[in-house]
C-alpha positions as semicolon CSV with decimal commas, in nm:
position;residue;x (nm);y (nm);z (nm)
1;M;1,884;6,997;-4,310
2;N;1,731;7,174;-4,623
3;Q;1,507;7,505;-4,553
4;Q;1,186;7,276;-4,698
5;Q;1,214;7,009;-4,389
6;E;1,293;7,276;-4,119
7;K;0,959;7,472;-4,237
8;E;0,754;7,129;-4,281
9;T;0,488;7,034;-4,033
10;L;0,401;6,680;-3,980
11;Q;0,056;6,575;-3,881
12;N;0,226;6,276;-3,734
13;D;0,603;6,278;-3,638
14;L;0,639;5,937;-3,420
15;I;0,909;5,825;-3,614
16;L;1,138;6,080;-3,611
17;R;1,067;6,147;-3,236
18;T;1,125;5,790;-3,181
19;L;1,462;5,851;-3,390
20;R;1,574;6,136;-3,151
21;G;1,531;5,899;-2,843
22;E;1,233;6,070;-2,734
23;E;0,948;5,876;-2,521
24;T;0,623;5,826;-2,763
25;E;0,273;5,749;-2,689
26;R;0,302;5,436;-2,877
27;V;0,541;5,238;-3,084
28;P;0,550;5,378;-3,459
29;V;0,545;5,125;-3,734
30;W;0,586;5,097;-4,130
31;I;0,676;4,798;-4,363
32;M;0,937;4,716;-4,582
33;R;0,772;4,667;-4,937
34;Q;0,448;4,853;-4,825
35;A;0,384;4,947;-5,160
36;G;0,377;4,641;-5,358
37;R;0,220;4,330;-5,518
38;Y;0,002;4,213;-5,259
39;L;-0,203;4,513;-5,295
40;P;-0,479;4,508;-5,612
41;E;-0,438;4,863;-5,652
42;F;-0,069;4,820;-5,698
43;R;-0,112;4,539;-5,954
44;A;-0,357;4,747;-6,140
45;V;-0,114;5,011;-6,193
46;R;0,149;4,757;-6,317
47;S;-0,050;4,575;-6,549
48;S;-0,024;4,881;-6,750
49;H;0,333;5,027;-6,676
50;E;0,677;4,816;-6,676
51;F;0,831;4,821;-6,344
52;F;1,115;5,071;-6,397
53;K;0,860;5,302;-6,580
54;V;0,676;5,326;-6,236
55;C;0,992;5,426;-6,070
56;K;1,088;5,687;-6,299
57;T;0,732;5,823;-6,363
58;P;0,690;6,097;-6,082
59;S;0,320;6,057;-6,094
60;L;0,303;5,693;-6,071
61;C;0,590;5,663;-5,822
62;A;0,396;5,903;-5,586
63;E;0,068;5,713;-5,696
64;V;0,225;5,378;-5,518
65;T;0,413;5,516;-5,255
66;V;0,086;5,656;-5,121
67;Q;-0,162;5,354;-5,182
68;P;-0,066;5,185;-4,859
69;L;-0,132;5,497;-4,673
70;E;-0,471;5,479;-4,795
71;R;-0,529;5,158;-4,652
72;F;-0,341;5,125;-4,341
73;P;-0,256;5,377;-4,032
74;L;0,118;5,374;-4,107
75;D;0,350;5,593;-3,956
76;A;0,595;5,658;-4,279
77;A;0,572;5,619;-4,623
78;I;0,869;5,508;-4,826
79;I;0,956;5,628;-5,158
80;F;0,864;5,357;-5,446
81;S;1,187;5,285;-5,638
82;D;1,500;4,992;-5,638
83;I;1,834;4,981;-5,516
84;L;1,934;4,884;-5,878
85;V;1,904;5,236;-6,022
86;V;2,205;5,306;-5,922
87;P;2,406;5,042;-6,120
88;Q;2,188;5,185;-6,409
89;V;2,318;5,555;-6,412
90;M;2,652;5,367;-6,414
91;G;2,580;5,220;-6,762
92;L;2,438;4,866;-6,674
93;E;2,113;4,747;-6,816
94;V;1,884;4,597;-6,544
95;Q;1,539;4,433;-6,622
96;M;1,257;4,374;-6,365
97;Q;1,141;3,990;-6,516
98;E;0,852;3,866;-6,396
99;S;0,876;3,576;-6,124
100;V;1,264;3,646;-6,142
101;G;1,337;3,976;-6,002
102;P;1,615;4,191;-6,128
103;V;1,819;4,055;-6,434
104;F;2,139;4,238;-6,571
105;T;2,170;4,193;-6,930
106;D;2,544;4,233;-6,921
107;P;2,661;4,153;-6,568
108;V;3,058;4,219;-6,442
109;H;3,224;3,942;-6,448
110;T;3,568;4,005;-6,404
111;P;3,781;4,354;-6,315
112;D;3,828;4,381;-6,690
113;D;3,446;4,445;-6,711
114;L;3,462;4,724;-6,505
115;S;3,596;4,936;-6,817
116;R;3,212;4,905;-6,893
117;V;3,121;5,088;-6,612
118;N;3,108;5,441;-6,521
119;L;3,295;5,453;-6,203
120;D;3,261;5,845;-6,204
121;A;2,884;5,837;-6,266
122;T;2,685;6,132;-6,108
123;V;2,339;6,123;-5,984
124;D;2,185;6,340;-6,249
125;G;2,046;6,053;-6,396
126;L;1,866;6,001;-6,093
127;N;1,662;6,318;-6,097
128;Y;1,352;6,130;-6,165
129;V;1,354;5,987;-5,791
130;A;1,383;6,360;-5,670
131;E;1,113;6,448;-5,880
132;G;0,908;6,144;-5,722
133;I;0,989;6,250;-5,380
134;K;0,856;6,588;-5,441
135;E;0,527;6,474;-5,613
136;T;0,453;6,261;-5,349
137;K;0,524;6,512;-5,064
138;K;0,241;6,704;-5,231
139;R;0,028;6,409;-5,234
140;L;0,130;6,326;-4,815
141;N;0,077;6,681;-4,780
142;G;0,244;6,656;-4,411
143;R;0,035;6,344;-4,336
144;V;0,350;6,119;-4,243
145;P;0,736;6,128;-4,274
146;L;0,918;5,998;-4,611
147;I;1,137;5,745;-4,608
148;G;1,421;5,761;-4,908
149;F;1,676;5,474;-4,952
150;A;1,944;5,335;-5,153
151;G;2,092;4,990;-5,129
152;A;2,471;4,934;-4,918
153;P;2,739;4,908;-5,179
154;W;2,810;4,544;-5,123
155;T;2,442;4,463;-5,172
156;V;2,442;4,658;-5,491
157;M;2,780;4,513;-5,636
158;T;2,655;4,138;-5,551
159;Y;2,335;4,191;-5,813
160;M;2,628;4,366;-6,052
161;I;2,851;4,097;-6,045
162;E;2,591;3,766;-6,011
163;G;2,335;3,958;-6,283
164;K;2,042;3,802;-6,057
165;T;1,933;3,693;-5,696
166;S;2,151;3,386;-5,618
167;K;2,135;3,121;-5,344
168;E;2,539;3,123;-5,280
169;W;2,646;3,437;-5,444
170;T;3,003;3,272;-5,497
171;K;3,057;3,524;-5,800
172;A;3,050;3,787;-5,598
173;K;3,219;3,676;-5,288
174;T;3,502;3,537;-5,511
175;W;3,580;3,878;-5,598
176;L;3,678;3,955;-5,236
177;Y;3,917;3,683;-5,243
178;R;4,061;3,684;-5,573
179;Y;4,019;4,058;-5,685
180;P;4,061;4,259;-5,320
181;E;4,163;4,596;-5,458
182;D;3,914;4,548;-5,745
183;S;3,661;4,479;-5,494
184;H;3,760;4,799;-5,291
185;K;3,744;5,018;-5,632
186;L;3,396;4,926;-5,723
187;L;3,267;4,943;-5,342
188;S;3,428;5,311;-5,322
189;A;3,286;5,403;-5,652
190;L;2,932;5,264;-5,530
191;T;2,985;5,424;-5,195
192;R;3,054;5,787;-5,356
193;I;2,727;5,799;-5,589
194;T;2,531;5,636;-5,303
195;V;2,596;5,949;-5,064
196;Q;2,529;6,178;-5,337
197;Y;2,171;5,991;-5,431
198;L;2,063;5,990;-5,048
199;I;2,177;6,357;-4,977
200;M;1,984;6,381;-5,343
201;Q;1,686;6,263;-5,181
202;A;1,716;6,425;-4,856
203;R;1,750;6,771;-5,010
204;A;1,448;6,644;-5,258
205;G;1,229;6,625;-4,904
206;A;1,292;6,250;-4,780
207;N;1,259;6,307;-4,425
208;L;1,489;6,020;-4,302
209;L;1,694;5,742;-4,502
210;Q;1,757;5,400;-4,495
211;V;2,048;5,188;-4,643
212;F;1,970;4,839;-4,732
213;D;2,217;4,560;-4,704
214;S;2,039;4,242;-4,773
215;W;2,325;4,043;-4,852
216;V;2,593;4,098;-4,596
217;G;2,489;3,817;-4,381
218;I;2,664;3,593;-4,626
219;L;2,992;3,746;-4,530
220;S;3,226;3,642;-4,239
221;P;3,315;3,895;-3,957
222;N;3,663;3,958;-4,095
223;Q;3,472;4,036;-4,431
224;F;3,263;4,244;-4,269
225;K;3,533;4,464;-4,100
226;T;3,747;4,463;-4,438
227;F;3,473;4,552;-4,740
228;I;3,146;4,674;-4,529
229;L;3,232;4,844;-4,191
230;P;3,470;5,135;-4,371
231;Y;3,173;5,208;-4,633
232;Y;2,907;5,223;-4,396
233;N;3,092;5,495;-4,175
234;I;3,186;5,696;-4,508
235;I;2,806;5,652;-4,578
236;A;2,707;5,793;-4,222
237;N;2,973;6,011;-4,172
238;D;2,945;6,205;-4,521
239;L;2,556;6,198;-4,467
240;K;2,566;6,365;-4,160
241;S;2,828;6,637;-4,253
242;A;2,580;6,715;-4,550
243;L;2,249;6,704;-4,376
244;G;2,338;6,767;-4,041
245;N;2,374;6,557;-3,719
246;D;2,008;6,558;-3,624
247;Y;1,941;6,410;-3,985
248;P;1,833;6,037;-3,907
249;L;1,969;5,739;-4,056
250;I;1,872;5,400;-4,058
251;I;2,086;5,083;-4,145
252;F;1,960;4,716;-4,250
253;P;2,234;4,495;-4,235
254;K;2,013;4,178;-4,310
255;G;2,188;3,883;-4,106
256;A;2,505;4,063;-3,981
257;H;2,433;3,988;-3,613
258;Y;2,781;3,923;-3,520
259;A;2,817;4,342;-3,632
260;L;2,587;4,486;-3,432
261;E;2,859;4,612;-3,161
262;E;3,064;4,764;-3,447
263;L;2,758;4,911;-3,596
264;S;2,678;5,077;-3,241
265;K;2,996;5,289;-3,281
266;T;2,862;5,423;-3,624
267;K;2,666;5,762;-3,685
268;F;2,343;5,532;-3,791
269;D;2,069;5,649;-3,564
270;A;1,877;5,302;-3,572
271;I;1,955;4,919;-3,681
272;S;1,708;4,712;-3,844
273;I;1,717;4,376;-3,773
274;D;1,563;4,065;-3,899
275;W;1,368;3,768;-3,738
276;T;1,666;3,543;-3,691
277;L;1,794;3,742;-3,395
278;D;1,637;3,767;-3,029
279;P;1,531;4,139;-2,965
280;A;1,682;4,116;-2,605
281;L;2,036;3,989;-2,759
282;A;1,991;4,274;-3,019
283;R;1,949;4,554;-2,729
284;S;2,243;4,426;-2,555
285;L;2,463;4,463;-2,818
286;S;2,354;4,768;-2,980
287;G;2,396;5,017;-2,687
288;N;2,159;5,308;-2,711
289;K;2,078;5,279;-3,078
290;V;1,717;5,268;-3,196
291;L;1,610;4,928;-3,315
292;Q;1,384;4,815;-3,608
293;G;1,221;4,514;-3,718
294;N;1,180;4,230;-3,677
295;L;0,876;3,991;-3,751
296;D;0,910;3,704;-3,953
297;P;0,735;3,795;-4,273
298;C;0,594;3,487;-4,284
299;A;0,399;3,570;-3,953
300;L;0,148;3,722;-4,164
301;Y;0,056;3,394;-4,315
302;G;-0,084;3,323;-3,961
303;D;-0,429;3,333;-3,829
304;D;-0,552;3,635;-3,655
305;T;-0,468;3,446;-3,283
306;T;-0,111;3,363;-3,410
307;I;-0,045;3,710;-3,546
308;R;-0,168;3,885;-3,219
309;S;0,065;3,658;-3,041
310;E;0,352;3,749;-3,252
311;V;0,312;4,104;-3,257
312;S;0,281;4,086;-2,880
313;R;0,588;3,873;-2,844
314;M;0,779;4,116;-3,069
315;L;0,698;4,423;-2,870
316;D;0,795;4,260;-2,522
317;G;1,110;4,173;-2,651
318;F;1,210;4,502;-2,780
319;G;1,060;4,726;-2,509
320;R;0,841;5,035;-2,615
321;K;1,137;5,306;-2,600
322;G;1,375;5,351;-2,892
323;Y;1,202;5,108;-3,120
324;I;1,015;5,121;-3,473
325;A;0,811;4,840;-3,555
326;N;0,857;4,647;-3,897
327;L;0,887;4,302;-4,020
328;G;1,249;4,148;-4,047
329;H;1,243;4,200;-4,422
330;G;0,984;4,319;-4,701
331;L;0,662;4,178;-4,752
332;H;0,573;3,935;-5,030
333;P;0,322;3,922;-5,291
334;T;0,108;3,654;-5,146
335;H;0,022;3,831;-4,830
336;T;-0,288;3,950;-4,808
337;P;-0,368;4,325;-4,695
338;E;-0,622;4,210;-4,438
339;N;-0,334;4,025;-4,236
340;V;-0,087;4,361;-4,327
341;G;-0,371;4,576;-4,179
342;L;-0,407;4,346;-3,872
343;F;0,023;4,365;-3,799
344;V;-0,024;4,736;-3,835
345;S;-0,353;4,771;-3,604
346;L;-0,204;4,545;-3,327
347;V;0,131;4,753;-3,305
348;G;-0,090;5,071;-3,257
349;E;-0,321;4,903;-2,977
350;L;-0,078;4,673;-2,798
351;S;0,199;4,932;-2,762
352;K;-0,019;5,204;-2,661
353;K;-0,162;4,983;-2,369
354;T;0,154;4,969;-2,213
355;V;0,338;5,294;-2,266
């Protein structure tokens, strides 16, 4: 752990105490995509700055990262960035297109296209993220911990091959069946740079790290064991070796319910789960891991009574210890700040009552 973190005094360290397995006065809460288009102040920044310009400008990055903290009593901030900054430093062009999302101008269609990818890339080209973290830490001034993150190798690989979001991900999955050796070659390269990238974020001041694997749920259990788990273990083991065994790590393997028992044996401290898995079942399969999640984001389109009921059910399902409240995936642009605020306040109110 770096000296900055050792000396840092946080006004609110609830999420860190939870990740250490300690009893807490209430359940901590943060939200995936808590800095985003549902906030009018975020849209105001984006109206004059392209998406990756915001990511790459430390002052803008810090501004939008802190925006939700100015509205809601959240227990953590998460640095504003994107998982696809990694393939950018590997030589691929990624554009963020309105109403489409990320688009690669020239995807990696076949193994021959790997000649266009710098598999030996370093994180030097991502230094702007470290600078964004440092600027954000100044603005937070010890208010709450800051989360750093990266995409898992498989999810990043899917975008590199498909070129954009897909319903079936057939092109990416074809690689696993037709080009298994080249798949491992690309996954290994992505794993190496992802570890370096996450270490860089931690050393810049991130208090904990989360790895997002949004598309792992499309794979079979056998594919998970072959193409996913080995790289999860490398990431977790290497991060713990570099940052210390007490440095907190969260893995979000969306949709991979079958993998919870395997994940319970990894060095990740917490597992984030989506809304399609019953909390009690997740508890039974995940050993003593801290769990995070898992309200359906669409629940926030309900009325106040419905949202209260859903949050209460979620808290009852997970229990109050070893649990971080969150959604089962990210916020949508059409969510309202009012309902997001209600979700955050209800977690505090309802979990505090029964501790």
